[in-house]
Coordinates of C-alpha atoms in Angstrom, one line a residue:
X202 CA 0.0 0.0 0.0
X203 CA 2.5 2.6 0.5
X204 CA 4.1 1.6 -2.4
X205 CA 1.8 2.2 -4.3
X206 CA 1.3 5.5 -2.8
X207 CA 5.1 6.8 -3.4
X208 CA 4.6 5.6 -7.2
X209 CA 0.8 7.7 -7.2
X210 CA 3.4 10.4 -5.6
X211 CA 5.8 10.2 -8.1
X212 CA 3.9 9.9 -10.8
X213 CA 1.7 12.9 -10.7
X214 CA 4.4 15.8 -11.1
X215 CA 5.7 13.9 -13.7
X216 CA 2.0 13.9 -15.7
X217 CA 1.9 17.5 -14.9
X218 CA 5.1 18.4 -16.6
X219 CA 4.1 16.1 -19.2
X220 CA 0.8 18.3 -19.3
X221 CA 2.6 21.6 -18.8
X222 CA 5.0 21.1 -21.9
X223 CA 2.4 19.9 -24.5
X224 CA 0.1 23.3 -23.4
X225 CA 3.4 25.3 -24.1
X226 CA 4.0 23.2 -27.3
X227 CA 0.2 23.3 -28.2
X228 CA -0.2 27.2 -27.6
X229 CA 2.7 28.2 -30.3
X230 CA 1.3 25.8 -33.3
X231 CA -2.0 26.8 -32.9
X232 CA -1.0 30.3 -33.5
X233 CA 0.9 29.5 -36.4
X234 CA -2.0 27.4 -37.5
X235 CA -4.6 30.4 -37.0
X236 CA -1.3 32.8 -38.8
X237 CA -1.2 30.6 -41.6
X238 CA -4.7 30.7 -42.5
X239 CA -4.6 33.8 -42.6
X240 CA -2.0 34.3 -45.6
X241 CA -3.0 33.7 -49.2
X242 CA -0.8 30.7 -49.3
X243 CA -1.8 28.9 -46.0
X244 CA 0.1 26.3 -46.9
X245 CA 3.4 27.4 -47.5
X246 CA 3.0 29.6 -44.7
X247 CA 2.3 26.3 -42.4
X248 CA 4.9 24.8 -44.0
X249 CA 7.5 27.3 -43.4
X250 CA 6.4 27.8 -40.1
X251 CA 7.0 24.5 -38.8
X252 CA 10.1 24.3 -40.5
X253 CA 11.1 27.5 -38.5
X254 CA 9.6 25.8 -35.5
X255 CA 11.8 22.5 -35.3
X256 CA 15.0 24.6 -36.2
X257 CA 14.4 26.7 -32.9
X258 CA 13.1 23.8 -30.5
X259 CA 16.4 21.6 -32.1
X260 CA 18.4 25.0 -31.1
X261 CA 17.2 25.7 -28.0
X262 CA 17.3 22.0 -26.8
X263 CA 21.0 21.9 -27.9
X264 CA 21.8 24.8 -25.8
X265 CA 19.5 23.9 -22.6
X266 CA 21.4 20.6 -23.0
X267 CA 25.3 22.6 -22.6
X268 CA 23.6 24.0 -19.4
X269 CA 22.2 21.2 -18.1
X270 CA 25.3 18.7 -18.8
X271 CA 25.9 17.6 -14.9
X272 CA 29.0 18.1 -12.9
X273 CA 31.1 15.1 -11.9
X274 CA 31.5 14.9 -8.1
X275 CA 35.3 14.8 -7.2
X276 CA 37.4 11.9 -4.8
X277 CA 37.6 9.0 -5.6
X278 CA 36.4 6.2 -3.1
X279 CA 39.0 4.0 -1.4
X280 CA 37.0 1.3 -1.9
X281 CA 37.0 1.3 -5.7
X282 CA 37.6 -1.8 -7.3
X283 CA 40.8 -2.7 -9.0
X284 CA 41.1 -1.2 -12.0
X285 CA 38.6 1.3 -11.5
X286 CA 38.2 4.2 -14.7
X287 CA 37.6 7.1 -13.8
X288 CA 34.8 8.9 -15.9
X289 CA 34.9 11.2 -19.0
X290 CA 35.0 14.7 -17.9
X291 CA 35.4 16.4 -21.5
X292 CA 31.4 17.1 -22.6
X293 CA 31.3 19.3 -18.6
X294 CA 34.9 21.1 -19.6
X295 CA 33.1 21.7 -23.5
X296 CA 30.0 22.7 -21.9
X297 CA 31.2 25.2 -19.3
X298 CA 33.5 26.6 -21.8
X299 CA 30.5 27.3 -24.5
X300 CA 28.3 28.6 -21.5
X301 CA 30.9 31.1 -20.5
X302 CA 31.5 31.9 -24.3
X303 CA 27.8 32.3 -25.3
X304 CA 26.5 34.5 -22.3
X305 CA 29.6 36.7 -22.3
X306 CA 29.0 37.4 -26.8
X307 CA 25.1 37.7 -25.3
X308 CA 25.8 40.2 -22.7
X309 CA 28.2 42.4 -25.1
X310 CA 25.3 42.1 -28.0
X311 CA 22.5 42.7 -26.0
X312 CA 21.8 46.4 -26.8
X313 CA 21.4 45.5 -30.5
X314 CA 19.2 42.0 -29.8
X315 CA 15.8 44.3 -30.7
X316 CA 17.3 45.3 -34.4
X317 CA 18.6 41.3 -34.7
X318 CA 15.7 40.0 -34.1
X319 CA 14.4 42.1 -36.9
X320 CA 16.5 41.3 -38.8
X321 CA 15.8 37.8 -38.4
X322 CA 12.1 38.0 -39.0
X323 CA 12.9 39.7 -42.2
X324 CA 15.3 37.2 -43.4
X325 CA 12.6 34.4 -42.7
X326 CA 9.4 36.2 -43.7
X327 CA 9.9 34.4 -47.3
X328 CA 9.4 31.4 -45.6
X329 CA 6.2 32.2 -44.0
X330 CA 4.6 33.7 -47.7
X331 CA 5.8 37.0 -47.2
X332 CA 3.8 40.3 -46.8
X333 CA 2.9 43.0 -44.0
X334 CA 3.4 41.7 -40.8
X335 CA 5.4 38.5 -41.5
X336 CA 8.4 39.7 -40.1
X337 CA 7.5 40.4 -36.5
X338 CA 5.8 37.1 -36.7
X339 CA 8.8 35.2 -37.5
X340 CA 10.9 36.9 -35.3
X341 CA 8.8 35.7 -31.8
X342 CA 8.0 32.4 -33.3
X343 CA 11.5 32.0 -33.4
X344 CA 11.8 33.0 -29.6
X345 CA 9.1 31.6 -28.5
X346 CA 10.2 27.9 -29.6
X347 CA 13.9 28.6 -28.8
X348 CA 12.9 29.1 -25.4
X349 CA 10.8 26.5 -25.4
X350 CA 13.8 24.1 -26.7
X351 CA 15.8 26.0 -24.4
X352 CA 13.9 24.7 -21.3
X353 CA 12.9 21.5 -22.7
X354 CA 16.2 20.8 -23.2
X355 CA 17.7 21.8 -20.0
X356 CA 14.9 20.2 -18.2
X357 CA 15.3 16.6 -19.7
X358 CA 19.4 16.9 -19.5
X359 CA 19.3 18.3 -16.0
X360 CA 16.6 15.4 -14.8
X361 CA 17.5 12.1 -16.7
X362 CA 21.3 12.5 -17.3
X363 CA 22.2 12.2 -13.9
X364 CA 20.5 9.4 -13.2
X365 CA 21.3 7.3 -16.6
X366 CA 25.5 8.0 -16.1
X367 CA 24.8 7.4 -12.3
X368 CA 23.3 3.7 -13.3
X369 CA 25.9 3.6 -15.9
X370 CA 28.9 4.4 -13.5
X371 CA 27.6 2.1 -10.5
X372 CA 27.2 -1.2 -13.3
X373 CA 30.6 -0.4 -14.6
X374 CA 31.3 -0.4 -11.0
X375 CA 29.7 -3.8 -10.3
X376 CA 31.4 -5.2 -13.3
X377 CA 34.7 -4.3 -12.3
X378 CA 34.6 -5.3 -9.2
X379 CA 33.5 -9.0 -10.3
X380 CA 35.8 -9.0 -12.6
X381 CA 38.5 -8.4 -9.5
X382 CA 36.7 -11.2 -7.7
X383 CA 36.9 -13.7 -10.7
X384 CA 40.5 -13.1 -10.6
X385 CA 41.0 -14.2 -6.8
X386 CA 39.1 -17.5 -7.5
X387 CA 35.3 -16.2 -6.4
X388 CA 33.8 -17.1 -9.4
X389 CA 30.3 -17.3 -7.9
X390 CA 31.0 -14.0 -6.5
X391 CA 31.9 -12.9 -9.9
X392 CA 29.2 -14.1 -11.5
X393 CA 26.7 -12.5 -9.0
X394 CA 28.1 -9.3 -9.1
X395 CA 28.1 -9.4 -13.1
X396 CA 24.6 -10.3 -13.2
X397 CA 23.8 -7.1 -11.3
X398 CA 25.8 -4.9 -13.7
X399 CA 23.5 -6.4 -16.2
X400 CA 20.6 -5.7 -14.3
X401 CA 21.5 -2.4 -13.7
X402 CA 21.8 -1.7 -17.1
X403 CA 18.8 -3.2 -18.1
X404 CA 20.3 -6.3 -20.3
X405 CA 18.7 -9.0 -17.8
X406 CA 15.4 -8.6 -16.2
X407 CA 15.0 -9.3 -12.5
X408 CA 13.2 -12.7 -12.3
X409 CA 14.4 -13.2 -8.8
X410 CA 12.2 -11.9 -6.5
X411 CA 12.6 -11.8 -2.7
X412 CA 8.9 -12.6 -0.8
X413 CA 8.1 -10.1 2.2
X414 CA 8.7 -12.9 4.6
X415 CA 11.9 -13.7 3.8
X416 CA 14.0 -10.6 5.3
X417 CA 12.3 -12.2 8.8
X418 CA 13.7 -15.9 7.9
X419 CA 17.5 -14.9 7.2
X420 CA 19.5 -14.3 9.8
X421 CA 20.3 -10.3 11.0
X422 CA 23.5 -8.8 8.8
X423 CA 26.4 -7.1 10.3
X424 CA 27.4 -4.1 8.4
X425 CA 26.9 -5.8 5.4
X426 CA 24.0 -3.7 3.1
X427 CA 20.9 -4.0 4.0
X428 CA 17.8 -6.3 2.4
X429 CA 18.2 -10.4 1.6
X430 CA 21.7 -9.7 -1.3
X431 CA 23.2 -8.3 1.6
X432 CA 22.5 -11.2 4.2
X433 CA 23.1 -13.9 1.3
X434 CA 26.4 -12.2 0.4
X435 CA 27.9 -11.8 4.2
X436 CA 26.7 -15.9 4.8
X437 CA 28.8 -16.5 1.4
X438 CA 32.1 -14.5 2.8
X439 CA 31.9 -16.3 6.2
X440 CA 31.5 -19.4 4.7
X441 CA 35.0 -20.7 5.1
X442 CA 35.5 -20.0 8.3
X443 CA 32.3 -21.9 9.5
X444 CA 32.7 -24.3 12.2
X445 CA 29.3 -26.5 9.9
X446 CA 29.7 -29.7 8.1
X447 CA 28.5 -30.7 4.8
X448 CA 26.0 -32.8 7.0
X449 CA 25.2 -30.1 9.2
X450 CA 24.5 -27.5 5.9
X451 CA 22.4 -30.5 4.3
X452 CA 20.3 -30.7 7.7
X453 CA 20.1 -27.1 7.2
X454 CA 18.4 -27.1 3.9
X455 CA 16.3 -30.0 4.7
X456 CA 14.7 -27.8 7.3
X457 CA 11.9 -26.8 4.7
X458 CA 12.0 -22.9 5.4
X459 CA 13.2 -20.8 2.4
X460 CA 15.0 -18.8 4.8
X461 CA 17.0 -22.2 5.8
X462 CA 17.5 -23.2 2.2
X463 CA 18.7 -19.9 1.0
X464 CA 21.0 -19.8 3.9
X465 CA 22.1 -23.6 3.4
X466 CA 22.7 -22.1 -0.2
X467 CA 24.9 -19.3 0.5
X468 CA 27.3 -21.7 2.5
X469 CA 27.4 -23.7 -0.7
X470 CA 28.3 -20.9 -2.8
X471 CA 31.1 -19.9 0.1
X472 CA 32.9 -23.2 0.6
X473 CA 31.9 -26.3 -2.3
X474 CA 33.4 -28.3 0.1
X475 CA 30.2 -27.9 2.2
X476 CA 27.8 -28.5 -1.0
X477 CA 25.1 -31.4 -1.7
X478 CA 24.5 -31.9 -5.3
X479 CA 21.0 -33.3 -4.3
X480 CA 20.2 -30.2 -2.2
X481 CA 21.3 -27.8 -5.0
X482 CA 19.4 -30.0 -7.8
X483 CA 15.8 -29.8 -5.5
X484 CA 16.0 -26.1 -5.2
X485 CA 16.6 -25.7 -9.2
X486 CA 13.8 -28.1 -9.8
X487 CA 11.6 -27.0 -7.0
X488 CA 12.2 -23.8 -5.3
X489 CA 10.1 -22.1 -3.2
X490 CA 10.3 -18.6 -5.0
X491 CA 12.8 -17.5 -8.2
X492 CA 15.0 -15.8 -5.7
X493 CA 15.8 -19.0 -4.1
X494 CA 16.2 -20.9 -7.7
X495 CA 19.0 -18.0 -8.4
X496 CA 21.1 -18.7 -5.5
X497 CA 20.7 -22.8 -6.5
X498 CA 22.1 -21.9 -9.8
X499 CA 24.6 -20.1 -8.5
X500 CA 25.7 -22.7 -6.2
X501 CA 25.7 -25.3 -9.2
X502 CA 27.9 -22.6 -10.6
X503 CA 30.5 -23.4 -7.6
X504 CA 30.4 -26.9 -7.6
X505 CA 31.2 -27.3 -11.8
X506 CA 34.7 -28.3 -10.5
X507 CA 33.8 -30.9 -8.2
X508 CA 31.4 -32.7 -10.3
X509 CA 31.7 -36.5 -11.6
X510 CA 30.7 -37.5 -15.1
X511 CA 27.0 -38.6 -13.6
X512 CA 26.9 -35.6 -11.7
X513 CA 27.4 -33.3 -14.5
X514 CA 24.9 -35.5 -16.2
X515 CA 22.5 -35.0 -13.4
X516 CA 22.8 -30.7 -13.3
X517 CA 22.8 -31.1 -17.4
X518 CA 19.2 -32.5 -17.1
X519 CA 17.7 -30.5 -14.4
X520 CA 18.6 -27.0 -15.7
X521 CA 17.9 -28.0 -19.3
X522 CA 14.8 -29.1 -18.0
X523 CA 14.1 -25.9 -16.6
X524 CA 15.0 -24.1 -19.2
X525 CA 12.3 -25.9 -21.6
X526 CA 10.3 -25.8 -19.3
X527 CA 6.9 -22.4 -20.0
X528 CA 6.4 -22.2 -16.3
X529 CA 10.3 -22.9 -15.4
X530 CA 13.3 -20.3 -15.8
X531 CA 12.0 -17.0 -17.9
X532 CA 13.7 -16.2 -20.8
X533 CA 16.1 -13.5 -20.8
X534 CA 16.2 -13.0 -16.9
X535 CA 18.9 -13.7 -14.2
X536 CA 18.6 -17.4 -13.7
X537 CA 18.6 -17.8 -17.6
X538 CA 21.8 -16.1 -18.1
X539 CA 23.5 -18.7 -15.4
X540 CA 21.2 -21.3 -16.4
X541 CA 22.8 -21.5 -20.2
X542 CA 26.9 -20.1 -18.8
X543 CA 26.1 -23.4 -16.7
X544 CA 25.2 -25.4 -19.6
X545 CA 28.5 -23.9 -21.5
X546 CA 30.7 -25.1 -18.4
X547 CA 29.8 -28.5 -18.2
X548 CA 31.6 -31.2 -21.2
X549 CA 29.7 -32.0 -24.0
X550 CA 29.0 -35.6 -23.9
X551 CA 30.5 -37.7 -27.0
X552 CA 28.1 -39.3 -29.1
X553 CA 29.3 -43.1 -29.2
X554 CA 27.7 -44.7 -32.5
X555 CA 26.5 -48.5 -32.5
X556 CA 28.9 -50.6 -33.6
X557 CA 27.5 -51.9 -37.7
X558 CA 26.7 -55.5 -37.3
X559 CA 28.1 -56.6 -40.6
X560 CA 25.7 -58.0 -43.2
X561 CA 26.1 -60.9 -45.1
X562 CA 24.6 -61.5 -48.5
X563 CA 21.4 -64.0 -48.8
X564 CA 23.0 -67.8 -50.1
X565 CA 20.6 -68.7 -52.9
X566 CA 20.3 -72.4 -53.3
X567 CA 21.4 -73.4 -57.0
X568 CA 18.9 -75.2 -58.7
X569 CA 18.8 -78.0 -60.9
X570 CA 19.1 -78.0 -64.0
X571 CA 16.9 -80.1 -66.5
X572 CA 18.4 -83.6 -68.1
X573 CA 20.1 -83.2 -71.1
X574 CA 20.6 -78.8 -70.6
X575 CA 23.8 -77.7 -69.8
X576 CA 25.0 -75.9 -66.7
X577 CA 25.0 -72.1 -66.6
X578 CA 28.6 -70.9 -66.1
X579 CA 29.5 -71.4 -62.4
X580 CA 26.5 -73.3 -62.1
X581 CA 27.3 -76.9 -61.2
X582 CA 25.4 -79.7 -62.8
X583 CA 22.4 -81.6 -61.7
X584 CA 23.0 -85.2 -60.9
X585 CA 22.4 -87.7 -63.6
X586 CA 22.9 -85.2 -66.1
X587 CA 25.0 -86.6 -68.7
X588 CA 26.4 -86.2 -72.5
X589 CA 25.2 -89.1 -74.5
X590 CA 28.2 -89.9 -77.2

């Protein structure tokens, strides 16, 4: 319920600059609409016009966009990954520059803008069909939509820039970092942390949903981040140093709570040592919730490795299965993308052929010949067939 409030919150500004910008929009066409027919030649005034119309909005919106380019916050974290980039700073140093440049010709041309602007109007009053009053026309149609452009521009740069190089920069972040993982050996780790880049940028969608009762099942985090990843994650970095067996973590997951399992799960992505190919296979095939069916696939991930021919065999079937499977894993989400680099991992089985059970050619009895005929060639003769003298 107060979800759905904050989204009714959120979405009605947003309908009401949606509203405000198509009554701006709307007001300037239909006075060059009423304008144009008006003129002898309605349409080549209408045509003109709009022509003048998308030249000042494209304009404007460049320039709101130099204004609006954000500023990069400065320090870098000591916590960045390894091989961290830094980002591109040259569109902010190209835009301050122009901004600087353009208001300081605008300020020194100012006292003339009235006679430019006439100018202007004159210069484009072909356009419109020409005649008396054209010119002042053109001239404040031609402010009115830079303006426009102007604060469209600046308006859309200021408000979704930010927050599409902020995304960008944290999944470049994400990636990195698993990419520093998979070199220390944490390839589930890796994996995970890839995953969210994805996410982040919108290449996978987010199949693995966490139920409202699960943050009660898992046990409490210590300053790891908050919400079920950050639990899972801190149970997977602790998991070598746990004091459980591979019996103990089995018992665990047999418990029959999803909290249990997931936790049971984490341990197996920590330490293989501690995983049960059986356990892992039941939450693939029969998980409680597609949160829990990720962190199964992640720890089949693990245990690649560890795995004997028939228990390759075994993880081959079940994720295939799920795969195929309408009402399994969802094409194009998180658990697909492991589902199918799981599939890639694991040897392709050689295809032995029958051995060809050699045939042998049908043995035709030879038969008879009459009295007194000759044998064919290779034919031998019948008995009591001879050559009178």
């Amino acid at each position: 319920m107060a979800k759905a409030r904050r989204l009714n919150a959120g979405t009605a500004p947003r309908r009401a600059q949606w509203g405000a910008t198509g009554v701006l929009a709307g007001t300037g066409l239909v006075g060059l609409l009423l304008f144009s027919l008006g003129r002898e030649h309605a349409w080549q005034a209408l045509g003109g016009g709009l022509v003048v119309v998308g030249a000042s909005v494209v304009l404007g919106g460049a320039l709101g966009f130099l204004f609006g380019v954000p500023r990069v916050r400065g320090g870098a974290g000591a916590g960045e990954p390894q091989g961290s980039y830094a980002p591109n700073t040259n569109l902010e140093q190209v835009s301050d520059w122009l901004t600087k440049v353009l208001l300081g010709v605008g300020l020194t041309q100012l006292g003339s803008l009235g006679e430019r602007m006439h100018d202007l109007g004159a210069a484009l009053a072909p356009a419109l069909g020409g005649g008396e009053g054209v010119a002042p026309f053109a001239a404040a149609l031609v402010l009115y939509f830079l303006v426009f452009g102007f604060l469209a521009g600046w308006l859309v740069t200021r408000l979704a820039l930010p927050q599409a190089l902020t995304e960008t920069d944290q999944a470049l972040d994400l990636f990195l970092a698993g990419q520093d993982r998979d070199r220390h050996g944490d390839k589930v780790g890796a994996d995970d942390l890839r995953v969210r880049a994805m996410q982040q940028l919108g290449l996978l969608g987010g199949s693995a949903q966490r139920p409202a009762a699960l943050a009660g099942q898992l046990p409490p985090s210590s300053g790891a981040p908050a919400g079920p990843e950050g639990v899972v994650a801190e149970v997977r970095s602790t998991a070598r140093r746990s004091a459980l067996t591979a019996d103990q973590v089995r018992d665990l997951f047999a418990d029959g709570s999803e909290g249990r399992r997931i936790q049971a799960l984490a341990l197996m992505q920590g330490d293989p040592a501690l995983a049960d190919l059986s356990s892992v296979l039941d939450a693939i095939e029969h998980p409680h919730s597609g949160f829990e069916q990720y962190h199964a696939l992640l720890a089949a991930r693990g245990l690649l490795s560890r795995l004997p021919a028939a228990g390759e065999q075994r993880l081959r079937d079940a994720v295939a299965a799920q795969l195929a499977d309408p009402r399994g894993i969802p094409y194009g989400s998180d658990r697909s993308w492991l589902a199918e680099k799981i599939l890639s991992r694991l040897p392709v089985l050689p295809l032995v052929p029958e051995p060809a059970v050699p045939r042998t050619a049908p043995v035709v009895p030879a038969q008879p010949s009459p009295p007194g005929r000759p044998a064919s060639p290779g034919q031998p003769a019948s008995p009591g067939a001879e050559v009178n003298s």
